[in-house]
Amino acid sequence: MLHFKDSGSGPAVILIHGLFGDLNNLGNLARELLANNYRVIQLDTRNHGLSPTIAGMTYLQQADDLAELITTLELQSVSLVGHSMGGKIAMAYALANPQQVQQLVVADIAPVPYQSHHQQVIAGLKSLWQQPTSTRQQADQLLSDFVDDVGVRQFLLKNLSWRDGECHWKLRLEQVLAGYHDVIDWPSTEHSYSGPTLFIKGTESDYILAEHRPAIGRHFPNSKAKLISHAGHWLHAQKPGAFNRIVATFLSANG
């Protein structure tokens, strides 16, 4: 079963991180929701963080992972918040189990297949894998040959730790890369979820485009959209105040 952190009491909200992340990625939002009297469940998706190493990364498989967790926690109704890959997991679960999802928040992703956005990131991670480093500084220097953005490098390096000069990985890179095609894909489905749904987009991101509106409307007919100015795909980290307020306000209004 997936590794998770369960905190607080009140209406249950599950937070689902994106590719190459872990349950701490939405930590700022978790603290905001705990302060507003929600029960917050943060999870590590398969092959990430402290969750098991499992072959396969399809959204049907990952929605089943989420279903197992919800069943184990005996949750009758949940709200789901997911970023990027986590948003697709949340959408896949809501489409398959609409009666269990009270409301849905999807951060900067649409229910469509994508072309790869991660070529340089993947090249950098492969380089780190093939050339073990002894310090964080050494790893950052190596990764900087592939990834210019300091914030993205800091995010990726959270998957590594160093003890006695040896590098240790939390991310199971081999399994994630083997399933990468499934991560950027989207399963064909005619199902829809009519519950309250919010899509949040960074104005500087190209992950949600006008051409995606028909798919969003078809699968999520009761959806709304919010924009966060001067934010890209990592909007929850770049503009945490705005992101947290939007999510908390939406959940409160529809709870």
Short mmCIF file of N, CA, C and O in Angstrom, two decimals, residues 135-255:
data_model
loop_
_atom_site.label_atom_id
_atom_site.label_comp_id
_atom_site.label_asym_id
_atom_site.label_seq_id
_atom_site.Cartn_x
_atom_site.Cartn_y
_atom_site.Cartn_z
N THR A 135 28.22 14.58 -2.48
CA THR A 135 27.64 15.71 -1.76
C THR A 135 26.49 16.31 -2.57
O THR A 135 26.43 16.13 -3.80
N ARG A 136 25.63 17.05 -1.89
CA ARG A 136 24.55 17.75 -2.56
C ARG A 136 25.09 18.79 -3.54
O ARG A 136 24.56 18.97 -4.64
N GLN A 137 26.14 19.48 -3.14
CA GLN A 137 26.73 20.51 -3.99
C GLN A 137 27.25 19.90 -5.29
O GLN A 137 27.07 20.47 -6.38
N GLN A 138 27.88 18.75 -5.19
CA GLN A 138 28.39 18.08 -6.38
C GLN A 138 27.24 17.66 -7.30
O GLN A 138 27.31 17.81 -8.52
N ALA A 139 26.17 17.15 -6.70
CA ALA A 139 25.00 16.75 -7.48
C ALA A 139 24.35 17.95 -8.17
O ALA A 139 23.95 17.87 -9.34
N ASP A 140 24.26 19.05 -7.46
CA ASP A 140 23.66 20.25 -8.04
C ASP A 140 24.49 20.75 -9.22
O ASP A 140 23.94 21.17 -10.25
N GLN A 141 25.80 20.70 -9.09
CA GLN A 141 26.66 21.13 -10.17
C GLN A 141 26.48 20.26 -11.40
O GLN A 141 26.37 20.76 -12.53
N LEU A 142 26.40 18.95 -11.20
CA LEU A 142 26.20 18.04 -12.32
C LEU A 142 24.84 18.29 -12.97
O LEU A 142 24.73 18.36 -14.20
N LEU A 143 23.81 18.44 -12.14
CA LEU A 143 22.46 18.64 -12.67
C LEU A 143 22.31 19.97 -13.40
O LEU A 143 21.50 20.09 -14.32
N SER A 144 23.11 20.96 -13.00
CA SER A 144 23.02 22.29 -13.63
C SER A 144 23.41 22.25 -15.10
O SER A 144 23.07 23.16 -15.86
N ASP A 145 24.12 21.21 -15.53
CA ASP A 145 24.45 21.07 -16.96
C ASP A 145 23.21 20.77 -17.79
O ASP A 145 23.22 20.92 -19.01
N PHE A 146 22.14 20.33 -17.12
CA PHE A 146 20.91 19.93 -17.82
C PHE A 146 19.72 20.83 -17.47
O PHE A 146 18.83 21.00 -18.29
N VAL A 147 19.69 21.34 -16.23
CA VAL A 147 18.54 22.10 -15.74
C VAL A 147 19.04 23.45 -15.23
O VAL A 147 19.76 23.52 -14.23
N ASP A 148 18.63 24.54 -15.91
CA ASP A 148 19.08 25.87 -15.52
C ASP A 148 18.40 26.39 -14.26
O ASP A 148 19.02 27.07 -13.44
N ASP A 149 17.12 26.09 -14.11
CA ASP A 149 16.31 26.66 -13.04
C ASP A 149 16.73 26.09 -11.68
O ASP A 149 16.65 24.88 -11.44
N VAL A 150 17.17 27.00 -10.78
CA VAL A 150 17.64 26.58 -9.46
C VAL A 150 16.52 25.90 -8.68
O VAL A 150 16.74 24.89 -8.00
N GLY A 151 15.30 26.46 -8.76
CA GLY A 151 14.17 25.89 -8.02
C GLY A 151 13.84 24.48 -8.47
O GLY A 151 13.55 23.61 -7.63
N VAL A 152 13.90 24.23 -9.78
CA VAL A 152 13.63 22.88 -10.29
C VAL A 152 14.72 21.92 -9.82
O VAL A 152 14.44 20.79 -9.43
N ARG A 153 15.98 22.38 -9.83
CA ARG A 153 17.07 21.52 -9.34
C ARG A 153 16.88 21.18 -7.87
O ARG A 153 17.07 20.03 -7.44
N GLN A 154 16.51 22.16 -7.06
CA GLN A 154 16.29 21.91 -5.64
C GLN A 154 15.17 20.89 -5.44
O GLN A 154 15.26 20.01 -4.58
N PHE A 155 14.11 21.01 -6.24
CA PHE A 155 13.00 20.07 -6.18
C PHE A 155 13.48 18.66 -6.52
O PHE A 155 13.19 17.69 -5.80
N LEU A 156 14.22 18.51 -7.60
CA LEU A 156 14.68 17.19 -8.03
C LEU A 156 15.65 16.58 -7.03
O LEU A 156 15.62 15.36 -6.79
N LEU A 157 16.49 17.40 -6.43
CA LEU A 157 17.50 16.88 -5.50
C LEU A 157 16.90 16.40 -4.18
O LEU A 157 17.58 15.73 -3.40
N LYS A 158 15.64 16.70 -3.95
CA LYS A 158 14.98 16.16 -2.75
C LYS A 158 14.82 14.64 -2.84
O LYS A 158 14.53 13.99 -1.85
N ASN A 159 15.00 14.10 -4.05
CA ASN A 159 14.93 12.65 -4.22
C ASN A 159 16.21 11.94 -3.80
O ASN A 159 16.27 10.72 -3.82
N LEU A 160 17.24 12.71 -3.45
CA LEU A 160 18.53 12.14 -3.09
C LEU A 160 18.91 12.54 -1.67
O LEU A 160 18.51 13.60 -1.19
N SER A 161 19.67 11.68 -1.03
CA SER A 161 20.28 12.02 0.26
C SER A 161 21.68 11.43 0.29
O SER A 161 22.00 10.53 -0.50
N TRP A 162 22.52 11.95 1.18
CA TRP A 162 23.90 11.50 1.24
C TRP A 162 24.25 11.12 2.68
O TRP A 162 24.00 11.87 3.62
N ARG A 163 24.80 9.93 2.83
CA ARG A 163 25.26 9.46 4.14
C ARG A 163 26.65 8.87 3.98
O ARG A 163 26.86 7.99 3.13
N ASP A 164 27.59 9.41 4.76
CA ASP A 164 28.98 8.94 4.72
C ASP A 164 29.54 8.99 3.30
O ASP A 164 30.27 8.09 2.86
N GLY A 165 29.16 10.06 2.59
CA GLY A 165 29.69 10.26 1.24
C GLY A 165 29.06 9.42 0.17
O GLY A 165 29.50 9.43 -0.98
N GLU A 166 27.99 8.68 0.50
CA GLU A 166 27.31 7.85 -0.48
C GLU A 166 25.94 8.42 -0.80
O GLU A 166 25.23 8.87 0.10
N CYS A 167 25.58 8.35 -2.07
CA CYS A 167 24.30 8.89 -2.53
C CYS A 167 23.21 7.81 -2.44
O CYS A 167 23.43 6.66 -2.85
N HIS A 168 22.06 8.18 -1.90
CA HIS A 168 20.92 7.27 -1.79
C HIS A 168 19.70 7.91 -2.45
O HIS A 168 19.44 9.09 -2.24
N TRP A 169 18.96 7.12 -3.23
CA TRP A 169 17.80 7.60 -3.96
C TRP A 169 16.51 7.16 -3.27
O TRP A 169 16.38 6.02 -2.85
N LYS A 170 15.55 8.11 -3.19
CA LYS A 170 14.18 7.74 -2.80
C LYS A 170 13.37 7.38 -4.05
O LYS A 170 12.60 6.42 -4.05
N LEU A 171 13.51 8.18 -5.09
CA LEU A 171 12.81 7.93 -6.36
C LEU A 171 13.35 6.66 -7.00
O LEU A 171 14.56 6.48 -7.10
N ARG A 172 12.46 5.76 -7.40
CA ARG A 172 12.88 4.57 -8.15
C ARG A 172 12.91 4.92 -9.63
O ARG A 172 11.93 4.73 -10.36
N LEU A 173 14.04 5.47 -10.03
CA LEU A 173 14.16 6.06 -11.36
C LEU A 173 13.91 5.04 -12.47
O LEU A 173 13.26 5.36 -13.47
N GLU A 174 14.40 3.83 -12.31
CA GLU A 174 14.23 2.82 -13.36
C GLU A 174 12.75 2.55 -13.63
O GLU A 174 12.31 2.51 -14.79
N GLN A 175 11.96 2.37 -12.57
CA GLN A 175 10.53 2.08 -12.74
C GLN A 175 9.78 3.30 -13.29
O GLN A 175 8.87 3.16 -14.12
N VAL A 176 10.14 4.50 -12.81
CA VAL A 176 9.46 5.71 -13.27
C VAL A 176 9.73 5.95 -14.75
O VAL A 176 8.81 6.25 -15.53
N LEU A 177 10.97 5.80 -15.17
CA LEU A 177 11.29 6.03 -16.57
C LEU A 177 10.69 4.95 -17.47
O LEU A 177 10.28 5.22 -18.59
N ALA A 178 10.62 3.72 -16.96
CA ALA A 178 9.98 2.65 -17.74
C ALA A 178 8.51 2.95 -17.97
O ALA A 178 7.94 2.56 -19.00
N GLY A 179 7.87 3.64 -17.01
CA GLY A 179 6.46 3.98 -17.14
C GLY A 179 6.20 5.40 -17.59
O GLY A 179 5.05 5.85 -17.56
N TYR A 180 7.23 6.09 -18.06
CA TYR A 180 7.07 7.51 -18.38
C TYR A 180 6.04 7.75 -19.47
O TYR A 180 5.27 8.72 -19.41
N HIS A 181 6.00 6.88 -20.48
CA HIS A 181 5.01 7.06 -21.55
C HIS A 181 3.60 7.06 -20.98
O HIS A 181 2.74 7.84 -21.43
N ASP A 182 3.35 6.20 -20.00
CA ASP A 182 2.02 6.15 -19.38
C ASP A 182 1.74 7.40 -18.56
O ASP A 182 0.59 7.83 -18.43
N VAL A 183 2.79 7.99 -17.99
CA VAL A 183 2.61 9.20 -17.18
C VAL A 183 2.17 10.38 -18.04
O VAL A 183 1.33 11.19 -17.63
N ILE A 184 2.72 10.50 -19.24
CA ILE A 184 2.33 11.63 -20.09
C ILE A 184 1.08 11.31 -20.93
O ILE A 184 0.54 12.19 -21.60
N ASP A 185 0.63 10.07 -20.87
CA ASP A 185 -0.56 9.65 -21.62
C ASP A 185 -1.82 9.91 -20.78
O ASP A 185 -1.76 10.44 -19.67
N TRP A 186 -2.96 9.56 -21.34
CA TRP A 186 -4.23 9.64 -20.62
C TRP A 186 -5.14 8.53 -21.12
O TRP A 186 -5.29 8.36 -22.33
N PRO A 187 -5.74 7.75 -20.22
CA PRO A 187 -6.57 6.61 -20.67
C PRO A 187 -7.86 7.08 -21.33
O PRO A 187 -8.51 8.02 -20.86
N SER A 188 -8.22 6.44 -22.41
CA SER A 188 -9.47 6.75 -23.09
C SER A 188 -10.65 6.34 -22.23
O SER A 188 -10.71 5.21 -21.73
N THR A 189 -11.59 7.24 -22.02
CA THR A 189 -12.77 6.94 -21.21
C THR A 189 -13.92 7.84 -21.61
O THR A 189 -13.72 8.98 -22.04
N GLU A 190 -15.13 7.31 -21.48
CA GLU A 190 -16.33 8.11 -21.73
C GLU A 190 -16.97 8.55 -20.42
O GLU A 190 -18.02 9.20 -20.44
N HIS A 191 -16.38 8.22 -19.30
CA HIS A 191 -16.95 8.57 -18.00
C HIS A 191 -16.86 10.06 -17.74
O HIS A 191 -16.02 10.76 -18.32
N SER A 192 -17.73 10.55 -16.87
CA SER A 192 -17.68 11.95 -16.45
C SER A 192 -17.89 12.04 -14.96
O SER A 192 -18.45 11.13 -14.33
N TYR A 193 -17.41 13.13 -14.39
CA TYR A 193 -17.59 13.42 -12.97
C TYR A 193 -18.29 14.77 -12.89
O TYR A 193 -17.76 15.79 -13.36
N SER A 194 -19.49 14.80 -12.31
CA SER A 194 -20.30 16.02 -12.30
C SER A 194 -20.19 16.81 -11.00
O SER A 194 -20.87 17.81 -10.83
N GLY A 195 -19.32 16.36 -10.10
CA GLY A 195 -19.14 17.09 -8.85
C GLY A 195 -18.37 18.38 -9.06
O GLY A 195 -17.81 18.64 -10.14
N PRO A 196 -18.31 19.24 -8.03
CA PRO A 196 -17.58 20.50 -8.15
C PRO A 196 -16.10 20.25 -8.45
O PRO A 196 -15.43 19.49 -7.74
N THR A 197 -15.62 20.89 -9.50
CA THR A 197 -14.24 20.69 -9.95
C THR A 197 -13.59 22.03 -10.25
O THR A 197 -14.21 22.89 -10.88
N LEU A 198 -12.35 22.18 -9.82
CA LEU A 198 -11.60 23.41 -10.07
C LEU A 198 -10.28 23.07 -10.74
O LEU A 198 -9.51 22.26 -10.23
N PHE A 199 -10.03 23.69 -11.89
CA PHE A 199 -8.73 23.61 -12.55
C PHE A 199 -7.98 24.91 -12.26
O PHE A 199 -8.51 26.00 -12.47
N ILE A 200 -6.75 24.79 -11.78
CA ILE A 200 -5.92 25.96 -11.49
C ILE A 200 -4.75 25.96 -12.46
O ILE A 200 -4.03 24.96 -12.57
N LYS A 201 -4.55 27.08 -13.13
CA LYS A 201 -3.50 27.17 -14.16
C LYS A 201 -2.56 28.33 -13.86
O LYS A 201 -3.00 29.42 -13.46
N GLY A 202 -1.27 28.11 -14.02
CA GLY A 202 -0.31 29.20 -13.99
C GLY A 202 -0.31 29.90 -15.34
O GLY A 202 -0.29 29.25 -16.39
N THR A 203 -0.33 31.22 -15.33
CA THR A 203 -0.42 31.96 -16.60
C THR A 203 0.80 31.75 -17.49
O THR A 203 0.71 31.94 -18.70
N GLU A 204 1.93 31.35 -16.91
CA GLU A 204 3.14 31.14 -17.70
C GLU A 204 3.36 29.66 -18.05
O GLU A 204 4.41 29.30 -18.58
N SER A 205 2.36 28.85 -17.78
CA SER A 205 2.45 27.42 -18.09
C SER A 205 1.67 27.10 -19.35
O SER A 205 0.64 27.73 -19.64
N ASP A 206 2.14 26.11 -20.09
CA ASP A 206 1.43 25.67 -21.31
C ASP A 206 0.83 24.28 -21.15
O ASP A 206 0.56 23.59 -22.14
N TYR A 207 0.57 23.88 -19.90
CA TYR A 207 0.00 22.55 -19.67
C TYR A 207 -1.52 22.52 -19.86
O TYR A 207 -2.08 21.47 -20.16
N ILE A 208 -2.20 23.63 -19.63
CA ILE A 208 -3.63 23.71 -19.92
C ILE A 208 -3.82 24.78 -21.00
O ILE A 208 -3.50 25.96 -20.77
N LEU A 209 -4.32 24.37 -22.15
CA LEU A 209 -4.49 25.26 -23.29
C LEU A 209 -5.95 25.32 -23.72
O LEU A 209 -6.76 24.48 -23.33
N ALA A 210 -6.28 26.31 -24.55
CA ALA A 210 -7.65 26.45 -25.04
C ALA A 210 -8.12 25.18 -25.74
O ALA A 210 -9.29 24.80 -25.65
N GLU A 211 -7.22 24.49 -26.41
CA GLU A 211 -7.58 23.27 -27.15
C GLU A 211 -7.98 22.13 -26.21
O GLU A 211 -8.55 21.12 -26.66
N HIS A 212 -7.69 22.27 -24.93
CA HIS A 212 -8.04 21.22 -23.96
C HIS A 212 -9.44 21.41 -23.37
O HIS A 212 -9.93 20.52 -22.66
N ARG A 213 -10.07 22.54 -23.64
CA ARG A 213 -11.37 22.83 -23.03
C ARG A 213 -12.44 21.79 -23.37
O ARG A 213 -13.23 21.42 -22.50
N PRO A 214 -12.52 21.30 -24.61
CA PRO A 214 -13.55 20.28 -24.90
C PRO A 214 -13.39 19.03 -24.04
O PRO A 214 -14.39 18.50 -23.54
N ALA A 215 -12.17 18.55 -23.85
CA ALA A 215 -11.95 17.36 -23.03
C ALA A 215 -12.31 17.63 -21.58
O ALA A 215 -12.94 16.79 -20.91
N ILE A 216 -11.93 18.80 -21.09
CA ILE A 216 -12.26 19.16 -19.70
C ILE A 216 -13.78 19.23 -19.53
O ILE A 216 -14.33 18.68 -18.57
N GLY A 217 -14.46 19.88 -20.45
CA GLY A 217 -15.91 20.01 -20.35
C GLY A 217 -16.64 18.70 -20.49
O GLY A 217 -17.67 18.48 -19.84
N ARG A 218 -16.12 17.80 -21.31
CA ARG A 218 -16.76 16.51 -21.52
C ARG A 218 -16.66 15.63 -20.28
O ARG A 218 -17.63 14.99 -19.88
N HIS A 219 -15.50 15.62 -19.65
CA HIS A 219 -15.29 14.75 -18.48
C HIS A 219 -15.70 15.42 -17.18
O HIS A 219 -16.10 14.72 -16.23
N PHE A 220 -15.62 16.75 -17.13
CA PHE A 220 -15.89 17.47 -15.88
C PHE A 220 -16.82 18.66 -16.16
O PHE A 220 -16.41 19.81 -16.19
N PRO A 221 -18.11 18.35 -16.39
CA PRO A 221 -19.06 19.39 -16.84
C PRO A 221 -19.32 20.47 -15.79
O PRO A 221 -19.77 21.55 -16.15
N ASN A 222 -19.04 20.20 -14.53
CA ASN A 222 -19.27 21.19 -13.48
C ASN A 222 -17.94 21.77 -13.01
O ASN A 222 -17.69 21.92 -11.82
N SER A 223 -17.08 22.10 -13.98
CA SER A 223 -15.75 22.60 -13.63
C SER A 223 -15.63 24.10 -13.84
O SER A 223 -16.31 24.69 -14.69
N LYS A 224 -14.77 24.70 -13.04
CA LYS A 224 -14.41 26.10 -13.15
C LYS A 224 -12.90 26.19 -13.27
O LYS A 224 -12.18 25.22 -13.03
N ALA A 225 -12.40 27.38 -13.61
CA ALA A 225 -10.96 27.58 -13.74
C ALA A 225 -10.52 28.83 -13.00
O ALA A 225 -11.26 29.82 -12.93
N LYS A 226 -9.33 28.78 -12.45
CA LYS A 226 -8.70 29.94 -11.82
C LYS A 226 -7.28 30.06 -12.37
O LYS A 226 -6.59 29.05 -12.56
N LEU A 227 -6.85 31.29 -12.60
CA LEU A 227 -5.50 31.56 -13.08
C LEU A 227 -4.67 32.17 -11.95
O LEU A 227 -5.18 32.99 -11.17
N ILE A 228 -3.40 31.80 -11.89
CA ILE A 228 -2.46 32.43 -10.97
C ILE A 228 -1.41 33.15 -11.81
O ILE A 228 -0.66 32.52 -12.57
N SER A 229 -1.38 34.46 -11.69
CA SER A 229 -0.48 35.28 -12.51
C SER A 229 0.98 35.05 -12.14
O SER A 229 1.32 34.78 -10.98
N HIS A 230 1.82 35.14 -13.15
CA HIS A 230 3.28 35.05 -12.97
C HIS A 230 3.69 33.72 -12.34
O HIS A 230 4.67 33.66 -11.59
N ALA A 231 2.95 32.67 -12.63
CA ALA A 231 3.28 31.33 -12.14
C ALA A 231 3.35 30.38 -13.32
O ALA A 231 2.58 30.49 -14.28
N GLY A 232 4.27 29.43 -13.24
CA GLY A 232 4.38 28.40 -14.25
C GLY A 232 3.76 27.10 -13.77
O GLY A 232 2.82 27.10 -12.98
N HIS A 233 4.34 25.99 -14.23
CA HIS A 233 3.77 24.69 -13.89
C HIS A 233 3.89 24.38 -12.40
O HIS A 233 3.03 23.70 -11.84
N TRP A 234 4.91 24.90 -11.75
CA TRP A 234 5.12 24.64 -10.31
C TRP A 234 4.43 25.71 -9.49
O TRP A 234 4.98 26.25 -8.53
N LEU A 235 3.20 26.03 -9.84
CA LEU A 235 2.47 27.16 -9.27
C LEU A 235 2.30 27.07 -7.76
O LEU A 235 2.30 28.09 -7.07
N HIS A 236 2.17 25.87 -7.21
CA HIS A 236 2.00 25.72 -5.76
C HIS A 236 3.25 26.11 -5.00
O HIS A 236 3.18 26.51 -3.83
N ALA A 237 4.43 26.01 -5.65
CA ALA A 237 5.69 26.41 -5.02
C ALA A 237 6.05 27.85 -5.35
O ALA A 237 6.62 28.55 -4.52
N GLN A 238 5.68 28.30 -6.55
CA GLN A 238 6.02 29.65 -6.97
C GLN A 238 5.13 30.70 -6.34
O GLN A 238 5.58 31.80 -6.00
N LYS A 239 3.85 30.40 -6.18
CA LYS A 239 2.88 31.33 -5.60
C LYS A 239 2.06 30.61 -4.53
O LYS A 239 0.84 30.44 -4.67
N PRO A 240 2.70 30.17 -3.46
CA PRO A 240 1.99 29.34 -2.47
C PRO A 240 0.83 30.05 -1.80
O PRO A 240 -0.20 29.43 -1.53
N GLY A 241 0.98 31.35 -1.52
CA GLY A 241 -0.11 32.07 -0.87
C GLY A 241 -1.36 32.08 -1.71
O GLY A 241 -2.46 31.76 -1.23
N ALA A 242 -1.21 32.45 -2.98
CA ALA A 242 -2.36 32.50 -3.89
C ALA A 242 -2.94 31.11 -4.11
O ALA A 242 -4.16 30.92 -4.09
N PHE A 243 -2.06 30.14 -4.32
CA PHE A 243 -2.53 28.77 -4.56
C PHE A 243 -3.31 28.24 -3.36
O PHE A 243 -4.42 27.70 -3.51
N ASN A 244 -2.77 28.41 -2.17
CA ASN A 244 -3.43 27.89 -0.97
C ASN A 244 -4.79 28.56 -0.74
O ASN A 244 -5.76 27.88 -0.37
N ARG A 245 -4.86 29.86 -0.95
CA ARG A 245 -6.14 30.58 -0.77
C ARG A 245 -7.19 30.08 -1.75
O ARG A 245 -8.35 29.89 -1.39
N ILE A 246 -6.80 29.89 -3.01
CA ILE A 246 -7.75 29.44 -4.03
C ILE A 246 -8.30 28.06 -3.66
O ILE A 246 -9.51 27.82 -3.74
N VAL A 247 -7.41 27.15 -3.27
CA VAL A 247 -7.86 25.79 -2.93
C VAL A 247 -8.75 25.81 -1.70
O VAL A 247 -9.84 25.21 -1.69
N ALA A 248 -8.33 26.52 -0.65
CA ALA A 248 -9.10 26.55 0.60
C ALA A 248 -10.46 27.19 0.40
O ALA A 248 -11.48 26.71 0.93
N THR A 249 -10.51 28.25 -0.40
CA THR A 249 -11.79 28.92 -0.66
C THR A 249 -12.74 28.01 -1.43
O THR A 249 -13.93 27.93 -1.13
N PHE A 250 -12.22 27.31 -2.42
CA PHE A 250 -13.03 26.39 -3.22
C PHE A 250 -13.58 25.26 -2.35
O PHE A 250 -14.78 24.93 -2.40
N LEU A 251 -12.73 24.64 -1.56
CA LEU A 251 -13.17 23.53 -0.71
C LEU A 251 -14.22 24.00 0.29
O LEU A 251 -15.20 23.29 0.55
N SER A 252 -14.03 25.16 0.86
CA SER A 252 -14.98 25.69 1.84
C SER A 252 -16.33 26.00 1.20
O SER A 252 -17.38 25.71 1.77
N ALA A 253 -16.30 26.54 -0.01
CA ALA A 253 -17.54 26.95 -0.69
C ALA A 253 -18.36 25.74 -1.12
O ALA A 253 -19.60 25.82 -1.22
N ASN A 254 -17.71 24.61 -1.37
CA ASN A 254 -18.39 23.45 -1.92
C ASN A 254 -18.46 22.29 -0.93
O ASN A 254 -18.92 21.20 -1.27
N GLY A 255 -17.99 22.52 0.32
CA GLY A 255 -17.95 21.45 1.31
C GLY A 255 -19.31 21.16 1.92
O GLY A 255 -20.25 21.90 1.78
#
